[in-house]
């Protein structure tokens, strides 16, 4: 199931970024599950990773290798290589060694990524045997196949592509993401890959990515479970005619905005594909004292199983939203200052049921596929938004059946 | 659905505590939904209430009246009188006035309690009209009817009763609780009422209750949603032959233990009746540095929808438990020190899959109705336990249909 339109867009190739896929048969044998991405020499690459303490072996390795001017990304679906102890670290490292040997580079220039079931040993021999095939398939115009190869419980491939103009030069931004469950990214989501032909230093690229991820992937949640494998990568090949994007420049500002837009689009696609999701819920918290409390309130609503099942039932059971705000842990919350809206229907004012509210008006909003919840705290100036989805029978079915 | 044996025990009457029920037709017309409890003159009464900022009108009123030597408790099911603004406060207060008028006492000697749907105005006229009937039904031997009258989505009534001996004197402890959803009590649960014939000061009684609740009701969770109406009350009539229980005495120690046992039993009964629950899960966190981090890890596991659906499926998908521990937010967690057990089967050692672990051994535990998860952090000496349940199709059904 997926909420709203989730068509895969036309994906503009990014000069200097090649992708090759193949079927290694890691979990299933009928579809591509291995992806190799090659960045042209001179490319820069930024990344953010999960903050889960039990982060997967490939996350450890990729985080370490990021500083060594990476040239290749190796991504497999079907197995997360997480909770696999020392064997997992050896497997992640040896996959880098094999890619390096094929391309005559240093193993530290390869970043490994894995997504799939936790706790099973990575079938490294299958991956090694399939590597030459991914290599021979490397072409720039290959994003659709790549976006499909990284899917797990996703029901559709998630892509974004745009050609923007900076100082009269065309710059291409193309990216993909995957994910449907174990989604409450904390630093990034499992997995996002965005590429551009802009020329930009590693430090500036990292700054762009970190800002963008904080407002996009770090503001979505399906089930509150932060994955062991979250990662988001931003690659810049420098092949555009635009001169290098420098710190504090107008070009940097435009570029950062464009990257953020890409990340927000790809993050929203993950929520639209949230496991069992039938509704997309945008939770806005306004007039908070700071970003932290705004996100805290929004996520408490987003994670409440009672709120999520009410949305699934299209039931304007707003008492559950109110109860979630009340238990969110904000210090000295004055409920008499709080208003709550479903789309533009005021349901709560001064902490109680709004005088003009009618069940019919609430029901009309709840029947929609995309709904916004706005909570006005009346404490300050800060606004934050979190995207989430509802909780359905299918969420239980998907996660009760996932390994079988 | 309910997990394990949930038989209603034989309830010993408590001298000095009378209960009367009646049907006010608040939500349904075919069963008792109103309960009046009378405490004999000279009784003491302790209580703890929800920490939800949006606490219900009766919670505000009861908290204020608690200091005024309460003589009556008025409890209705079918309507929470929460999110009802000023009208809700007026209704809660006028219910106290009506009880006081009937019994010739002060309105401040009445504690009101409500449980049910949030956001609908309390039908106070129905309650007032039914009060004389609850009064005429007041008898000491009436706990079973009382335990049924306070139920909402509960599938069975929850009772506890025991006669203990202190210094050669018999002391009776009898109590009841209700609750199945919106359960992550924070100070108490909605609703627990325990009575004893011991003689004990209000201050000492409050201390006993607070200690007991912290280790019982505050250590259970069904869905992570803290109710707006949680409350737990401990009444002591002083009718036992035992002399007054004094601070720091051996009698106080025995009594506190007995109260804690009652609260733990009643709290566990709520989890056994968790909405849609098919399994009872005891999550023990050992070798933590302090109580806070032990509870934090246990509750992160307890709230994870992925862990809960895996238990529903009897799937030993331990990677989800590991991922939950990793995202629990414990500072400087060294995963290499962590072991995890399902009952006595070691699944994780040194942060990775245990060498001797087999899927068959894990499956055998998961097939049980009652399962313990033990997480050994290897950081300190503190142990804490949280009780929870699984997440089933029925949880979604119950909460998608609750208001219809």
Tab-separated table of C-alpha atoms in Angstrom, chain A residues 123-344:
chain	number	residue	atom	x	y	z
A	123	UNK	CA	26.677	-14.198	2.144
A	124	UNK	CA	29.931	-12.501	1.129
A	125	UNK	CA	30.853	-15.155	-1.431
A	126	UNK	CA	27.680	-14.432	-3.416
A	127	UNK	CA	28.473	-10.728	-3.377
A	128	UNK	CA	32.082	-11.233	-4.451
A	129	UNK	CA	30.999	-13.530	-7.278
A	130	UNK	CA	28.533	-10.911	-8.557
A	131	UNK	CA	30.845	-7.878	-8.346
A	132	UNK	CA	32.312	-8.194	-11.892
A	133	UNK	CA	28.763	-8.122	-13.251
A	134	UNK	CA	27.923	-4.865	-11.448
A	135	UNK	CA	31.171	-3.449	-12.773
A	136	UNK	CA	30.386	-4.340	-16.386
A	137	UNK	CA	26.945	-2.745	-15.997
A	138	UNK	CA	28.315	0.641	-14.820
A	139	UNK	CA	26.674	3.466	-16.792
A	140	UNK	CA	25.548	6.983	-15.913
A	141	UNK	CA	21.956	6.539	-17.060
A	142	UNK	CA	21.046	3.760	-14.641
A	143	UNK	CA	19.220	5.360	-11.689
A	144	UNK	CA	15.887	3.508	-12.086
A	145	UNK	CA	17.531	0.070	-11.843
A	146	UNK	CA	19.642	1.301	-8.913
A	147	UNK	CA	16.597	2.594	-7.034
A	148	UNK	CA	14.939	-0.793	-7.429
A	149	UNK	CA	18.025	-2.768	-6.359
A	150	UNK	CA	18.166	-1.131	-2.905
A	151	UNK	CA	14.506	-1.849	-1.986
A	152	UNK	CA	13.483	-4.222	0.844
A	153	UNK	CA	9.873	-3.986	2.122
A	154	UNK	CA	9.369	-0.899	-0.083
A	155	UNK	CA	6.394	-1.167	-2.428
A	156	UNK	CA	7.739	1.409	-4.893
A	157	UNK	CA	11.122	2.810	-5.898
A	158	UNK	CA	11.840	6.321	-4.632
A	159	UNK	CA	13.554	8.831	-6.912
A	160	UNK	CA	14.071	12.581	-7.266
A	161	UNK	CA	15.674	14.467	-10.122
A	162	UNK	CA	15.962	18.133	-11.003
A	163	UNK	CA	18.152	20.386	-13.088
A	164	UNK	CA	18.583	23.733	-11.369
A	165	UNK	CA	20.421	26.846	-12.499
A	166	UNK	CA	23.065	28.588	-10.431
A	167	UNK	CA	24.786	31.709	-11.815
A	168	UNK	CA	23.600	30.766	-15.308
A	169	UNK	CA	25.055	27.232	-15.114
A	170	UNK	CA	22.983	24.056	-15.090
A	171	UNK	CA	23.449	21.792	-12.086
A	172	UNK	CA	21.822	18.362	-11.900
A	173	UNK	CA	20.618	16.851	-8.623
A	174	UNK	CA	19.421	13.240	-8.741
A	175	UNK	CA	18.817	10.977	-5.805
A	176	UNK	CA	17.065	7.895	-4.462
A	177	UNK	CA	16.020	6.515	-1.115
A	178	UNK	CA	14.617	3.297	0.322
A	179	UNK	CA	12.806	2.442	3.527
A	180	UNK	CA	9.319	1.622	4.791
A	181	UNK	CA	9.770	0.230	8.300
A	182	UNK	CA	12.202	0.639	11.242
A	183	UNK	CA	11.956	4.296	10.290
A	184	UNK	CA	12.786	7.044	12.730
A	185	UNK	CA	16.049	8.162	11.230
A	186	UNK	CA	18.470	9.798	13.603
A	187	UNK	CA	21.080	11.497	11.450
A	188	UNK	CA	19.911	9.923	8.199
A	189	UNK	CA	17.720	7.229	6.832
A	190	UNK	CA	18.441	3.845	5.471
A	191	UNK	CA	19.278	4.554	2.642
A	192	UNK	CA	19.487	7.790	0.719
A	193	UNK	CA	21.887	8.469	-2.138
A	194	UNK	CA	21.909	11.878	-3.823
A	195	UNK	CA	24.332	12.901	-6.555
A	196	UNK	CA	25.126	16.181	-8.256
A	197	UNK	CA	27.574	17.371	-10.864
A	198	UNK	CA	28.353	20.513	-8.874
A	199	UNK	CA	31.942	21.137	-7.826
A	200	UNK	CA	32.150	21.605	-4.080
A	201	UNK	CA	34.599	20.789	-1.311
A	202	UNK	CA	33.997	17.846	0.999
A	203	UNK	CA	33.539	20.192	3.974
A	204	UNK	CA	30.946	22.371	2.249
A	205	UNK	CA	29.195	19.317	0.842
A	206	UNK	CA	28.995	17.790	4.327
A	207	UNK	CA	27.529	21.010	5.677
A	208	UNK	CA	24.842	21.047	2.951
A	209	UNK	CA	23.935	17.442	3.633
A	210	UNK	CA	23.822	17.727	7.402
A	211	UNK	CA	21.508	20.749	7.251
A	212	UNK	CA	19.262	19.084	4.686
A	213	UNK	CA	19.034	15.767	6.526
A	214	UNK	CA	18.177	17.443	9.826
A	215	UNK	CA	15.063	18.978	8.254
A	216	UNK	CA	14.066	16.015	6.077
A	217	UNK	CA	15.063	12.450	6.949
A	218	UNK	CA	15.405	13.336	10.633
A	219	UNK	CA	11.818	14.618	10.640
A	220	UNK	CA	10.035	11.479	9.509
A	221	UNK	CA	8.878	8.445	11.444
A	222	UNK	CA	6.917	5.320	10.601
A	223	UNK	CA	7.252	3.355	13.833
A	224	UNK	CA	9.792	5.154	15.998
A	225	UNK	CA	12.363	2.432	15.466
A	226	UNK	CA	15.741	3.854	14.451
A	227	UNK	CA	17.515	1.423	12.165
A	228	UNK	CA	20.992	0.021	12.750
A	229	UNK	CA	21.920	0.814	9.149
A	230	UNK	CA	20.655	4.322	8.377
A	231	UNK	CA	22.882	6.219	5.977
A	232	UNK	CA	22.507	9.093	3.565
A	233	UNK	CA	25.209	9.958	1.035
A	234	UNK	CA	25.646	13.062	-1.107
A	235	UNK	CA	28.079	12.759	-4.021
A	236	UNK	CA	29.379	15.694	-6.105
A	237	UNK	CA	31.268	14.919	-9.287
A	238	UNK	CA	32.265	18.497	-10.190
A	239	UNK	CA	31.453	17.895	-13.866
A	240	UNK	CA	29.022	20.835	-14.141
A	241	UNK	CA	30.258	24.022	-15.861
A	242	UNK	CA	29.538	25.901	-12.637
A	243	UNK	CA	32.722	26.988	-10.868
A	244	UNK	CA	33.368	25.545	-7.416
A	245	UNK	CA	30.660	26.414	-4.900
A	246	UNK	CA	32.336	28.312	-2.064
A	247	UNK	CA	31.355	28.755	1.561
A	248	UNK	CA	28.927	31.548	2.416
A	249	UNK	CA	28.257	32.274	-1.263
A	250	UNK	CA	24.880	32.838	-2.894
A	251	UNK	CA	25.577	29.673	-4.942
A	252	UNK	CA	26.048	27.724	-1.695
A	253	UNK	CA	22.720	29.017	-0.413
A	254	UNK	CA	20.862	28.003	-3.587
A	255	UNK	CA	22.625	24.640	-3.678
A	256	UNK	CA	21.861	23.895	-0.022
A	257	UNK	CA	18.184	24.707	-0.586
A	258	UNK	CA	18.082	22.432	-3.614
A	259	UNK	CA	19.694	19.557	-1.716
A	260	UNK	CA	17.245	20.064	1.129
A	261	UNK	CA	14.353	19.960	-1.332
A	262	UNK	CA	15.680	16.671	-2.743
A	263	UNK	CA	16.040	15.181	0.725
A	264	UNK	CA	12.548	16.312	1.780
A	265	UNK	CA	11.041	14.769	-1.336
A	266	UNK	CA	12.845	11.464	-0.782
A	267	UNK	CA	11.976	11.469	2.945
A	268	UNK	CA	8.298	12.068	2.196
A	269	UNK	CA	8.382	9.188	-0.300
A	270	UNK	CA	9.479	6.882	2.525
A	271	UNK	CA	6.486	7.929	4.628
A	272	UNK	CA	4.135	7.479	1.673
A	273	UNK	CA	5.488	3.926	1.540
A	274	UNK	CA	5.385	3.459	5.326
A	275	UNK	CA	4.601	-0.167	6.157
A	276	UNK	CA	0.838	-0.596	5.908
A	277	UNK	CA	0.310	3.179	5.584
A	278	UNK	CA	-3.030	4.437	4.278
A	279	UNK	CA	-2.584	8.089	5.265
A	280	UNK	CA	0.170	10.698	5.188
A	281	UNK	CA	0.127	12.826	8.351
A	282	UNK	CA	1.964	16.151	8.547
A	283	UNK	CA	2.378	17.194	12.145
A	284	UNK	CA	3.234	20.862	12.602
A	285	UNK	CA	4.076	22.274	16.006
A	286	UNK	CA	4.043	26.066	16.148
A	287	UNK	CA	4.924	28.690	18.761
A	288	UNK	CA	7.368	26.431	20.575
A	289	UNK	CA	10.220	27.869	22.648
A	290	UNK	CA	12.836	25.891	20.750
A	291	UNK	CA	13.293	23.271	18.033
A	292	UNK	CA	13.803	20.457	20.537
A	293	UNK	CA	10.429	20.836	22.240
A	294	UNK	CA	8.626	21.322	18.929
A	295	UNK	CA	10.069	18.052	17.616
A	296	UNK	CA	9.376	16.344	20.971
A	297	UNK	CA	5.668	17.194	20.818
A	298	UNK	CA	5.394	16.315	17.122
A	299	UNK	CA	7.124	12.949	17.581
A	300	UNK	CA	5.038	12.030	20.626
A	301	UNK	CA	1.924	12.466	18.478
A	302	UNK	CA	3.602	10.698	15.542
A	303	UNK	CA	4.535	7.666	17.668
A	304	UNK	CA	1.277	7.268	19.585
A	305	UNK	CA	-0.306	3.940	18.560
A	306	UNK	CA	-3.662	5.307	19.662
A	307	UNK	CA	-3.372	8.377	17.423
A	308	UNK	CA	-2.124	6.237	14.530
A	309	UNK	CA	-4.968	3.704	14.764
A	310	UNK	CA	-7.528	6.548	14.994
A	311	UNK	CA	-6.147	7.957	11.709
A	312	UNK	CA	-6.347	4.482	10.163
A	313	UNK	CA	-10.028	4.372	11.171
A	314	UNK	CA	-10.572	7.964	9.869
A	315	UNK	CA	-11.890	8.635	13.374
A	316	UNK	CA	-11.610	12.271	14.567
A	317	UNK	CA	-10.752	10.988	18.053
A	318	UNK	CA	-8.862	14.181	18.900
A	319	UNK	CA	-8.715	13.336	22.616
A	320	UNK	CA	-5.874	10.970	21.724
A	321	UNK	CA	-3.906	13.826	20.103
A	322	UNK	CA	-4.510	15.963	23.179
A	323	UNK	CA	-3.396	13.145	25.486
A	324	UNK	CA	-0.205	12.700	23.432
A	325	UNK	CA	0.624	16.427	23.660
A	326	UNK	CA	0.033	16.238	27.389
A	327	UNK	CA	2.423	13.341	27.936
A	328	UNK	CA	5.151	14.643	25.635
A	329	UNK	CA	7.256	15.773	28.567
A	330	UNK	CA	7.477	19.490	27.770
A	331	UNK	CA	8.300	21.330	30.992
A	332	UNK	CA	5.708	23.704	32.431
A	333	UNK	CA	3.298	23.239	29.571
A	334	UNK	CA	0.303	25.522	30.044
A	335	UNK	CA	-2.510	23.600	28.402
A	336	UNK	CA	-4.780	26.646	28.533
A	337	UNK	CA	-2.606	28.224	25.793
A	338	UNK	CA	-2.897	25.281	23.389
A	339	UNK	CA	-4.876	25.121	20.157
A	340	UNK	CA	-5.022	22.112	17.846
A	341	UNK	CA	-6.175	22.000	14.224
A	342	UNK	CA	-6.990	19.151	11.831
A	343	UNK	CA	-6.219	20.815	8.484
A	344	UNK	CA	-8.029	24.145	8.983
